[in-house]
Amino acid sequence: MSLAWVRALSRQKTTLLRKNLIHHCNKSKSSIGLQFNKGSLLHNKCLPPGGIGRTFLGSDSLNLVSHFQHSTFEYRRWFSTVPAQDDVRDGTRDFGPDVSETQLSDAKFESGKPVEFSKVDAHLLPTVLLIGRPNVGKSALFNRLIRRREALVYNTPNDHVTRDIREGIAKLGDLRFKVLDSAGLEAEASSGSVLGRTAEMTANVLRRCNFALFLIDARDGLQPMDLDVGKWLRKHVPGIKIIMVMNKAESLDDGFGSVISAASEARTLGFGDPIALSAETGLGMNDLYEVLRPLLEEHMLQVVDEATDESNEDCESSEQEESKLPLQLAFVGRPNVGKSTLLNAILQEDRVLVGPEAGLTRDSIRVEFEFEGRTIYMVDTAGWLQRTKSEKGASSLSIVQSRKNLMRAHVVALVLDGQEVSKARKSMTHDEVVIARRAIEEGRGLVVIVNKMDLLEERLYDRVVKAVPEEIQTIIPQVTGIPVVFVSALEGKGRIDVIQQVIETYKKWCLRLSTARLNRWLRKVMSRHSWKDLSAQPKVKYFTQVKARPPTFVAFVSGKTRLSDTDLRFLTRSLKEDFDMGGIPVRILQRAVVKNSSGSSNSNSNSKTRKYGGKLAAGETSDKRTLSVDTS
């Protein structure tokens, strides 16, 4: 059965059922009265609290909510294609005299299960881009849709807080789709400026999207910049479905027609009826749901049908491969060292905004990347600076967000400026030392990347390559063998080496060693260690690993003598050398072993006998369980 026929039947069913329901509603004196053969529809009887109503064709009752202020039905899924269980079993339910047999057969054919967006692969989900002029609430709506405060939100009418494209998975009721937050669009910006580059990047991303939400500020009304954005959209992406959204409309719902007046003004842009909502308070999200659902379902019918054949072919091969956990990688460093350029070089596309301006990146942008069958989530963070008490605004929020992403990462890639290293004749500044030590304290793997090596002469190049690893080992003695990669992000040199070194560090970070192997290693290490006093030598009974990520070990020691700090450093260094665990923090704990002699066990048993041998004191209950024995 072709997909076109399915759509034709769906449209015919929808039209007929709508006419039938409108006919009943006109004859009924009640605002929501609708009578079926086996039940009546009562106003607001079965709606879930605070949620979006879902009803089933064939059930005894059906709910409609009258919404006279906007002249629409708030819940439009009254023609849902999900049948009730009784209808599936017998197929003979009576729908009343006004529902013909053709409509019933069409409804049963269209029934089946609806699109369950939560079970669809993230790569197949439709993409919706949030677009509009600056300071209309795109980032606030993005956070509302993904249900997390990921995007920076700050009231700056004369500045642009968002400059890059941020991606997330929106959760609107039972809908799931990829939502992109874009920078404020100024169509008249010059091509070489920051705003011109953001507009060009937004245009490239918008061409790959399926839908777009065009946001305007309902409080300010239609502004000249909104008209410019509308012209820009018609010029660059004429084939994409644009949905008008009036944000910040919570103050216009006053009952005097303010919403209707603002909507009529926004309708002059030529993108249809706008949706009035408030991203800050969540008002109007039901209306957005009702508009997006039929569009997303129609898109998924096409995508899932095309992807079915490919998924069936790749099913067997994917099951044979060992599942690999995603790797979280964070690029951190001072401003203008080339973190964003390095991310673009690895992805081989202009994913984030780059330029000679320092502090260009404000949001921490998270990007998914596939390398040799492994999923890597790379995060481009804002330039790391020490936060001062007097510093406020978007830059202060960027620093806080960078620190949070450092703590979430598995491997931290500290990016240095090779040209600055050669000029200052030292590898790391104070800020970079703080970053490296914080990553180690948090138990993360550390990789040092020296960028802009193409700007160095050959003599300086060799000197930097030789001096940087030695100086880093001196500055950060807590972790030995920190890997250092020398790259040129602008020319794309060394990008594969960076990913390979990150994966190698991640494998070490997840390393697990068996207890038998560790105890064999312990006997060899303890024999070659020079003890000052053999009588005072601590007796390590056995050595075991209790966790990975990062590797953590426990040494069980007997006797009164404990391992000193020097002994722990010796064991840590031996572990890293013998098992190649350089670049990651290794933790060793020690615990005392309690002696269990026969005499002590007998005394313990006697004490227990004395404790429980006599009668129980008043108010004391026994914890022994009574057993019933069947002697028959």
mmCIF file of C-alpha atoms in Angstrom, residues 147-484:
data_model
loop_
_atom_site.group_PDB
_atom_site.id
_atom_site.type_symbol
_atom_site.label_atom_id
_atom_site.label_comp_id
_atom_site.label_asym_id
_atom_site.label_seq_id
_atom_site.Cartn_x
_atom_site.Cartn_y
_atom_site.Cartn_z
ATOM 1 C CA ARG A 147 13.945 21.172 30.074
ATOM 2 C CA ARG A 148 17.430 22.248 31.165
ATOM 3 C CA ARG A 149 19.255 25.540 31.557
ATOM 4 C CA GLU A 150 21.932 24.921 28.963
ATOM 5 C CA ALA A 151 21.853 28.112 26.889
ATOM 6 C CA LEU A 152 22.983 31.377 28.420
ATOM 7 C CA VAL A 153 20.108 33.789 29.054
ATOM 8 C CA TYR A 154 20.876 37.402 29.891
ATOM 9 C CA ASN A 155 18.962 40.593 29.198
ATOM 10 C CA THR A 156 21.301 42.526 26.902
ATOM 11 C CA PRO A 157 19.327 44.581 24.340
ATOM 12 C CA ASN A 158 22.486 46.085 22.824
ATOM 13 C CA ASP A 159 24.593 42.922 22.790
ATOM 14 C CA HIS A 160 24.410 39.382 21.426
ATOM 15 C CA VAL A 161 24.700 36.705 24.113
ATOM 16 C CA THR A 162 24.250 33.732 21.761
ATOM 17 C CA ARG A 163 26.732 33.567 18.905
ATOM 18 C CA ASP A 164 26.863 29.874 17.989
ATOM 19 C CA ILE A 165 24.372 27.184 17.061
ATOM 20 C CA ARG A 166 23.422 25.114 20.102
ATOM 21 C CA GLU A 167 21.691 21.758 19.620
ATOM 22 C CA GLY A 168 19.447 19.772 21.955
ATOM 23 C CA ILE A 169 16.594 17.268 22.051
ATOM 24 C CA ALA A 170 13.258 18.985 22.691
ATOM 25 C CA LYS A 171 10.646 17.289 24.885
ATOM 26 C CA LEU A 172 7.255 18.848 24.241
ATOM 27 C CA GLY A 173 4.601 16.509 25.628
ATOM 28 C CA ASP A 174 5.143 13.219 23.792
ATOM 29 C CA LEU A 175 6.915 14.969 20.914
ATOM 30 C CA ARG A 176 10.661 14.645 20.425
ATOM 31 C CA PHE A 177 12.654 16.663 17.924
ATOM 32 C CA LYS A 178 16.046 18.297 17.540
ATOM 33 C CA VAL A 179 15.926 21.984 18.360
ATOM 34 C CA LEU A 180 18.662 24.458 17.430
ATOM 35 C CA ASP A 181 19.234 27.796 19.145
ATOM 36 C CA SER A 182 20.720 30.399 16.805
ATOM 37 C CA ALA A 183 22.273 33.831 17.240
ATOM 38 C CA GLY A 184 20.233 36.999 16.899
ATOM 39 C CA LEU A 185 19.859 37.709 13.207
ATOM 40 C CA GLU A 186 20.600 41.122 11.765
ATOM 41 C CA ALA A 187 20.073 40.965 8.037
ATOM 42 C CA GLU A 188 21.732 44.326 7.362
ATOM 43 C CA ALA A 189 25.024 43.431 9.070
ATOM 44 C CA SER A 190 28.204 43.674 6.994
ATOM 45 C CA SER A 191 29.715 40.442 5.741
ATOM 46 C CA GLY A 192 33.046 40.790 7.529
ATOM 47 C CA SER A 193 31.662 41.596 10.974
ATOM 48 C CA VAL A 194 30.772 39.140 13.727
ATOM 49 C CA LEU A 195 27.056 39.598 13.033
ATOM 50 C CA GLY A 196 27.618 38.973 9.337
ATOM 51 C CA ARG A 197 29.446 35.723 10.066
ATOM 52 C CA THR A 198 26.735 34.573 12.446
ATOM 53 C CA ALA A 199 24.072 35.294 9.800
ATOM 54 C CA GLU A 200 26.022 33.284 7.215
ATOM 55 C CA MET A 201 26.415 30.359 9.625
ATOM 56 C CA THR A 202 22.701 30.505 10.501
ATOM 57 C CA ALA A 203 21.801 30.386 6.805
ATOM 58 C CA ASN A 204 23.952 27.296 6.240
ATOM 59 C CA VAL A 205 22.374 25.498 9.206
ATOM 60 C CA LEU A 206 18.840 26.558 8.271
ATOM 61 C CA ARG A 207 19.114 24.939 4.836
ATOM 62 C CA ARG A 208 19.567 21.561 6.560
ATOM 63 C CA CYS A 209 16.600 22.043 8.924
ATOM 64 C CA ASN A 210 13.031 20.864 8.399
ATOM 65 C CA PHE A 211 11.115 23.623 10.210
ATOM 66 C CA ALA A 212 11.820 27.011 11.768
ATOM 67 C CA LEU A 213 10.181 28.955 14.578
ATOM 68 C CA PHE A 214 10.308 32.674 13.782
ATOM 69 C CA LEU A 215 10.201 34.493 17.137
ATOM 70 C CA ILE A 216 9.136 38.079 17.707
ATOM 71 C CA ASP A 217 8.651 40.070 20.921
ATOM 72 C CA ALA A 218 4.920 40.485 21.572
ATOM 73 C CA ARG A 219 5.497 43.359 24.004
ATOM 74 C CA ASP A 220 7.456 45.467 21.517
ATOM 75 C CA GLY A 221 5.194 44.697 18.593
ATOM 76 C CA LEU A 222 6.451 44.338 15.043
ATOM 77 C CA GLN A 223 9.825 46.055 14.661
ATOM 78 C CA PRO A 224 11.706 47.005 11.456
ATOM 79 C CA MET A 225 14.307 44.322 12.252
ATOM 80 C CA ASP A 226 11.503 41.724 12.295
ATOM 81 C CA LEU A 227 10.533 42.801 8.790
ATOM 82 C CA ASP A 228 14.168 42.458 7.704
ATOM 83 C CA VAL A 229 14.354 38.946 9.174
ATOM 84 C CA GLY A 230 11.131 38.001 7.341
ATOM 85 C CA LYS A 231 12.578 39.206 4.035
ATOM 86 C CA TRP A 232 15.826 37.366 4.770
ATOM 87 C CA LEU A 233 13.934 34.109 5.392
ATOM 88 C CA ARG A 234 11.949 34.369 2.167
ATOM 89 C CA LYS A 235 15.150 35.047 0.246
ATOM 90 C CA HIS A 236 17.434 32.354 1.688
ATOM 91 C CA VAL A 237 15.093 29.477 2.642
ATOM 92 C CA PRO A 238 11.859 29.734 0.668
ATOM 93 C CA GLY A 239 11.121 25.993 0.890
ATOM 94 C CA ILE A 240 11.162 25.587 4.687
ATOM 95 C CA LYS A 241 7.991 25.705 6.758
ATOM 96 C CA ILE A 242 8.100 28.848 8.939
ATOM 97 C CA ILE A 243 5.958 29.034 12.101
ATOM 98 C CA MET A 244 5.357 32.437 13.671
ATOM 99 C CA VAL A 245 5.754 32.649 17.464
ATOM 100 C CA MET A 246 4.934 35.680 19.616
ATOM 101 C CA ASN A 247 7.094 35.288 22.713
ATOM 102 C CA LYS A 248 6.757 37.234 25.981
ATOM 103 C CA ALA A 249 2.971 37.330 25.564
ATOM 104 C CA GLU A 250 2.124 36.676 29.236
ATOM 105 C CA SER A 251 1.416 40.381 29.845
ATOM 106 C CA LEU A 252 -0.927 40.720 26.848
ATOM 107 C CA ASP A 253 -3.574 38.255 28.064
ATOM 108 C CA ASP A 254 -5.630 41.026 29.680
ATOM 109 C CA GLY A 255 -9.032 40.325 28.117
ATOM 110 C CA PHE A 256 -9.093 43.579 26.108
ATOM 111 C CA GLY A 257 -7.971 42.150 22.780
ATOM 112 C CA SER A 258 -4.246 42.866 23.161
ATOM 113 C CA VAL A 259 -3.303 39.382 21.976
ATOM 114 C CA ILE A 260 -5.624 39.611 18.983
ATOM 115 C CA SER A 261 -4.222 43.023 18.042
ATOM 116 C CA ALA A 262 -0.615 41.800 18.283
ATOM 117 C CA ALA A 263 -1.485 38.664 16.304
ATOM 118 C CA SER A 264 -3.095 40.659 13.493
ATOM 119 C CA GLU A 265 0.013 42.814 13.290
ATOM 120 C CA ALA A 266 2.319 39.780 13.195
ATOM 121 C CA ARG A 267 0.158 38.198 10.497
ATOM 122 C CA THR A 268 1.294 40.913 8.072
ATOM 123 C CA LEU A 269 4.704 39.193 7.844
ATOM 124 C CA GLY A 270 3.067 36.568 5.668
ATOM 125 C CA PHE A 271 3.894 33.421 7.652
ATOM 126 C CA GLY A 272 0.364 32.610 8.841
ATOM 127 C CA ASP A 273 -1.306 32.907 12.222
ATOM 128 C CA PRO A 274 1.190 33.385 15.085
ATOM 129 C CA ILE A 275 1.324 31.360 18.292
ATOM 130 C CA ALA A 276 1.223 33.449 21.473
ATOM 131 C CA LEU A 277 3.356 31.961 24.261
ATOM 132 C CA SER A 278 5.726 32.782 27.073
ATOM 133 C CA ALA A 279 8.998 30.865 27.207
ATOM 134 C CA GLU A 280 9.677 32.138 30.722
ATOM 135 C CA THR A 281 6.397 30.984 32.293
ATOM 136 C CA GLY A 282 5.435 28.155 29.905
ATOM 137 C CA LEU A 283 2.099 29.650 28.852
ATOM 138 C CA GLY A 284 0.983 28.733 25.346
ATOM 139 C CA MET A 285 3.153 25.631 24.997
ATOM 140 C CA ASN A 286 -0.019 23.565 24.370
ATOM 141 C CA ASP A 287 -0.763 25.680 21.302
ATOM 142 C CA LEU A 288 2.773 25.138 20.039
ATOM 143 C CA TYR A 289 2.313 21.405 20.572
ATOM 144 C CA GLU A 290 -0.890 21.335 18.544
ATOM 145 C CA VAL A 291 0.705 23.171 15.632
ATOM 146 C CA LEU A 292 3.906 21.121 15.586
ATOM 147 C CA ARG A 293 2.422 17.657 16.030
ATOM 148 C CA PRO A 294 0.809 17.162 12.584
ATOM 149 C CA LEU A 295 3.875 18.618 10.874
ATOM 150 C CA LEU A 296 6.299 16.387 12.747
ATOM 151 C CA GLU A 297 4.151 13.272 12.283
ATOM 152 C CA GLU A 298 3.928 13.846 8.539
ATOM 153 C CA HIS A 299 7.693 14.279 8.390
ATOM 154 C CA MET A 300 8.309 11.107 10.404
ATOM 155 C CA LEU A 301 6.074 9.066 8.105
ATOM 156 C CA GLN A 302 8.467 9.877 5.291
ATOM 157 C CA VAL A 303 11.707 9.468 7.221
ATOM 158 C CA VAL A 304 10.868 6.227 9.042
ATOM 159 C CA ASP A 305 9.612 4.604 5.858
ATOM 160 C CA GLU A 306 12.864 5.452 4.062
ATOM 161 C CA ALA A 307 15.067 4.356 6.954
ATOM 162 C CA THR A 308 13.368 0.978 7.526
ATOM 163 C CA ASP A 309 15.211 -0.822 4.750
ATOM 164 C CA GLU A 310 18.607 0.572 5.761
ATOM 165 C CA SER A 311 18.125 -0.350 9.434
ATOM 166 C CA ASN A 312 17.175 -3.922 8.527
ATOM 167 C CA GLU A 313 20.348 -4.320 6.486
ATOM 168 C CA ASP A 314 22.626 -2.923 9.203
ATOM 169 C CA CYS A 315 20.957 -4.755 12.112
ATOM 170 C CA GLU A 316 23.079 -7.901 12.018
ATOM 171 C CA SER A 317 26.410 -6.109 11.691
ATOM 172 C CA SER A 318 25.647 -3.676 14.527
ATOM 173 C CA GLU A 319 24.765 -6.479 16.945
ATOM 174 C CA GLN A 320 28.106 -8.172 16.356
ATOM 175 C CA GLU A 321 30.104 -5.064 17.270
ATOM 176 C CA GLU A 322 30.893 -4.442 20.895
ATOM 177 C CA SER A 323 29.006 -1.473 22.282
ATOM 178 C CA LYS A 324 31.207 1.495 23.139
ATOM 179 C CA LEU A 325 30.223 4.122 25.648
ATOM 180 C CA PRO A 326 30.228 7.736 24.412
ATOM 181 C CA LEU A 327 33.302 9.763 25.282
ATOM 182 C CA GLN A 328 32.922 13.240 26.769
ATOM 183 C CA LEU A 329 35.708 15.572 25.621
ATOM 184 C CA ALA A 330 36.071 19.226 26.672
ATOM 185 C CA PHE A 331 38.394 21.743 24.983
ATOM 186 C CA VAL A 332 39.487 24.283 27.595
ATOM 187 C CA GLY A 333 42.064 27.034 27.657
ATOM 188 C CA ARG A 334 42.615 30.767 27.690
ATOM 189 C CA PRO A 335 40.780 32.991 25.179
ATOM 190 C CA ASN A 336 41.985 33.085 21.580
ATOM 191 C CA VAL A 337 44.181 29.968 21.666
ATOM 192 C CA GLY A 338 42.263 28.213 18.861
ATOM 193 C CA LYS A 339 39.776 25.931 20.622
ATOM 194 C CA SER A 340 36.920 26.668 18.217
ATOM 195 C CA THR A 341 39.209 26.422 15.172
ATOM 196 C CA LEU A 342 40.423 23.033 16.374
ATOM 197 C CA LEU A 343 36.834 21.826 16.811
ATOM 198 C CA ASN A 344 35.964 22.917 13.268
ATOM 199 C CA ALA A 345 39.088 21.212 11.938
ATOM 200 C CA ILE A 346 38.142 17.911 13.584
ATOM 201 C CA LEU A 347 34.562 18.120 12.308
ATOM 202 C CA GLN A 348 35.683 19.328 8.851
ATOM 203 C CA GLU A 349 32.949 21.980 8.855
ATOM 204 C CA ASP A 350 32.273 25.483 10.176
ATOM 205 C CA ARG A 351 30.252 24.370 13.173
ATOM 206 C CA VAL A 352 31.197 27.133 15.613
ATOM 207 C CA LEU A 353 32.027 30.775 15.052
ATOM 208 C CA VAL A 354 35.747 31.596 14.732
ATOM 209 C CA GLY A 355 37.649 34.814 14.243
ATOM 210 C CA PRO A 356 40.581 36.902 15.430
ATOM 211 C CA GLU A 357 38.499 38.518 18.180
ATOM 212 C CA ALA A 358 39.308 37.315 21.693
ATOM 213 C CA GLY A 359 36.400 35.956 23.731
ATOM 214 C CA LEU A 360 34.274 35.224 20.670
ATOM 215 C CA THR A 361 32.820 31.996 22.129
ATOM 216 C CA ARG A 362 30.349 32.493 24.968
ATOM 217 C CA ASP A 363 28.177 29.385 25.060
ATOM 218 C CA SER A 364 29.684 25.957 25.628
ATOM 219 C CA ILE A 365 28.775 24.189 22.402
ATOM 220 C CA ARG A 366 28.347 20.394 22.513
ATOM 221 C CA VAL A 367 28.804 18.509 19.228
ATOM 222 C CA GLU A 368 28.505 14.796 18.455
ATOM 223 C CA PHE A 369 31.299 13.205 16.423
ATOM 224 C CA GLU A 370 31.846 9.652 15.165
ATOM 225 C CA PHE A 371 35.394 8.291 14.915
ATOM 226 C CA GLU A 372 36.119 4.646 14.069
ATOM 227 C CA GLY A 373 32.795 3.472 15.438
ATOM 228 C CA ARG A 374 33.062 5.430 18.686
ATOM 229 C CA THR A 375 30.768 8.315 19.618
ATOM 230 C CA ILE A 376 32.566 11.380 20.963
ATOM 231 C CA TYR A 377 30.765 14.381 22.421
ATOM 232 C CA MET A 378 33.081 17.371 22.063
ATOM 233 C CA VAL A 379 32.439 20.578 24.000
ATOM 234 C CA ASP A 380 33.912 23.892 22.923
ATOM 235 C CA THR A 381 34.088 26.064 26.027
ATOM 236 C CA ALA A 382 34.547 29.802 26.426
ATOM 237 C CA GLY A 383 37.987 31.198 27.195
ATOM 238 C CA TRP A 384 38.962 30.447 30.784
ATOM 239 C CA LEU A 385 39.628 33.505 32.939
ATOM 240 C CA GLN A 386 39.708 34.032 36.679
ATOM 241 C CA ARG A 387 36.303 35.323 37.697
ATOM 242 C CA THR A 388 36.414 38.572 39.668
ATOM 243 C CA LYS A 389 33.774 39.885 42.049
ATOM 244 C CA SER A 390 33.223 43.007 39.985
ATOM 245 C CA GLU A 391 32.744 41.076 36.758
ATOM 246 C CA LYS A 392 29.109 40.538 35.814
ATOM 247 C CA GLY A 393 27.067 39.774 32.741
ATOM 248 C CA ALA A 394 27.308 37.164 29.998
ATOM 249 C CA SER A 395 31.100 36.733 30.277
ATOM 250 C CA SER A 396 30.766 35.803 33.957
ATOM 251 C CA LEU A 397 28.118 33.206 33.089
ATOM 252 C CA SER A 398 30.415 31.809 30.392
ATOM 253 C CA ILE A 399 33.175 31.162 32.927
ATOM 254 C CA VAL A 400 30.780 29.321 35.238
ATOM 255 C CA GLN A 401 29.514 27.220 32.338
ATOM 256 C CA SER A 402 33.085 26.321 31.286
ATOM 257 C CA ARG A 403 33.860 25.052 34.779
ATOM 258 C CA LYS A 404 30.735 22.918 34.805
ATOM 259 C CA ASN A 405 31.659 21.310 31.483
ATOM 260 C CA LEU A 406 35.157 20.561 32.780
ATOM 261 C CA MET A 407 33.648 18.583 35.653
ATOM 262 C CA ARG A 408 31.302 16.689 33.300
ATOM 263 C CA ALA A 409 34.039 15.665 30.849
ATOM 264 C CA HIS A 410 35.877 12.350 30.814
ATOM 265 C CA VAL A 411 38.978 13.749 29.122
ATOM 266 C CA VAL A 412 40.070 17.395 29.269
ATOM 267 C CA ALA A 413 42.059 18.773 26.321
ATOM 268 C CA LEU A 414 44.035 21.805 27.499
ATOM 269 C CA VAL A 415 44.846 23.955 24.459
ATOM 270 C CA LEU A 416 47.975 26.149 24.544
ATOM 271 C CA ASP A 417 49.172 28.835 22.144
ATOM 272 C CA GLY A 418 52.508 27.711 20.662
ATOM 273 C CA GLN A 419 53.425 31.220 19.606
ATOM 274 C CA GLU A 420 52.861 32.576 23.126
ATOM 275 C CA VAL A 421 54.889 29.691 24.559
ATOM 276 C CA SER A 422 57.879 30.552 22.371
ATOM 277 C CA LYS A 423 57.672 34.259 23.239
ATOM 278 C CA ALA A 424 57.211 33.850 26.998
ATOM 279 C CA ARG A 425 59.692 30.936 27.192
ATOM 280 C CA LYS A 426 57.393 29.044 29.523
ATOM 281 C CA SER A 427 54.839 26.407 28.710
ATOM 282 C CA MET A 428 51.896 27.360 30.898
ATOM 283 C CA THR A 429 50.575 30.518 32.474
ATOM 284 C CA HIS A 430 48.960 30.659 35.888
ATOM 285 C CA ASP A 431 45.433 30.244 34.462
ATOM 286 C CA GLU A 432 46.462 27.173 32.478
ATOM 287 C CA VAL A 433 48.120 25.602 35.528
ATOM 288 C CA VAL A 434 44.878 26.167 37.446
ATOM 289 C CA ILE A 435 42.904 24.418 34.687
ATOM 290 C CA ALA A 436 45.259 21.421 34.619
ATOM 291 C CA ARG A 437 45.296 20.968 38.383
ATOM 292 C CA ARG A 438 41.523 21.278 38.622
ATOM 293 C CA ALA A 439 41.097 18.599 35.949
ATOM 294 C CA ILE A 440 43.409 16.291 37.918
ATOM 295 C CA GLU A 441 41.630 17.012 41.202
ATOM 296 C CA GLU A 442 38.324 16.113 39.549
ATOM 297 C CA GLY A 443 39.847 12.812 38.402
ATOM 298 C CA ARG A 444 39.747 13.532 34.649
ATOM 299 C CA GLY A 445 42.139 12.420 31.960
ATOM 300 C CA LEU A 446 44.381 15.217 30.702
ATOM 301 C CA VAL A 447 45.777 15.843 27.225
ATOM 302 C CA VAL A 448 47.803 18.961 26.403
ATOM 303 C CA ILE A 449 47.470 20.373 22.870
ATOM 304 C CA VAL A 450 49.923 23.010 21.623
ATOM 305 C CA ASN A 451 48.234 24.910 18.773
ATOM 306 C CA LYS A 452 49.485 27.455 16.174
ATOM 307 C CA MET A 453 52.704 25.550 15.531
ATOM 308 C CA ASP A 454 52.594 26.698 11.895
ATOM 309 C CA LEU A 455 53.568 30.210 13.041
ATOM 310 C CA LEU A 456 56.923 29.058 14.461
ATOM 311 C CA GLU A 457 60.186 28.866 12.662
ATOM 312 C CA GLU A 458 61.962 25.547 12.393
ATOM 313 C CA ARG A 459 64.499 26.401 15.103
ATOM 314 C CA LEU A 460 61.819 27.522 17.545
ATOM 315 C CA TYR A 461 59.591 24.608 16.556
ATOM 316 C CA ASP A 462 62.159 22.009 17.668
ATOM 317 C CA ARG A 463 62.876 23.894 20.865
ATOM 318 C CA VAL A 464 59.201 24.089 21.831
ATOM 319 C CA VAL A 465 58.599 20.412 21.037
ATOM 320 C CA LYS A 466 61.459 19.423 23.316
ATOM 321 C CA ALA A 467 60.873 21.850 26.197
ATOM 322 C CA VAL A 468 57.102 21.738 26.670
ATOM 323 C CA PRO A 469 56.703 18.079 27.849
ATOM 324 C CA GLU A 470 59.583 18.430 30.319
ATOM 325 C CA GLU A 471 58.294 21.676 31.777
ATOM 326 C CA ILE A 472 54.733 20.357 32.085
ATOM 327 C CA GLN A 473 56.018 17.377 34.046
ATOM 328 C CA THR A 474 57.805 19.753 36.400
ATOM 329 C CA ILE A 475 54.784 22.028 36.866
ATOM 330 C CA ILE A 476 52.292 19.164 37.373
ATOM 331 C CA PRO A 477 54.146 16.396 39.235
ATOM 332 C CA GLN A 478 50.911 14.774 40.428
ATOM 333 C CA VAL A 479 50.429 13.042 37.062
ATOM 334 C CA THR A 480 53.314 11.558 35.117
ATOM 335 C CA GLY A 481 53.436 10.976 31.388
ATOM 336 C CA ILE A 482 50.925 13.663 30.350
ATOM 337 C CA PRO A 483 50.593 13.361 26.553
ATOM 338 C CA VAL A 484 51.394 16.481 24.514
#
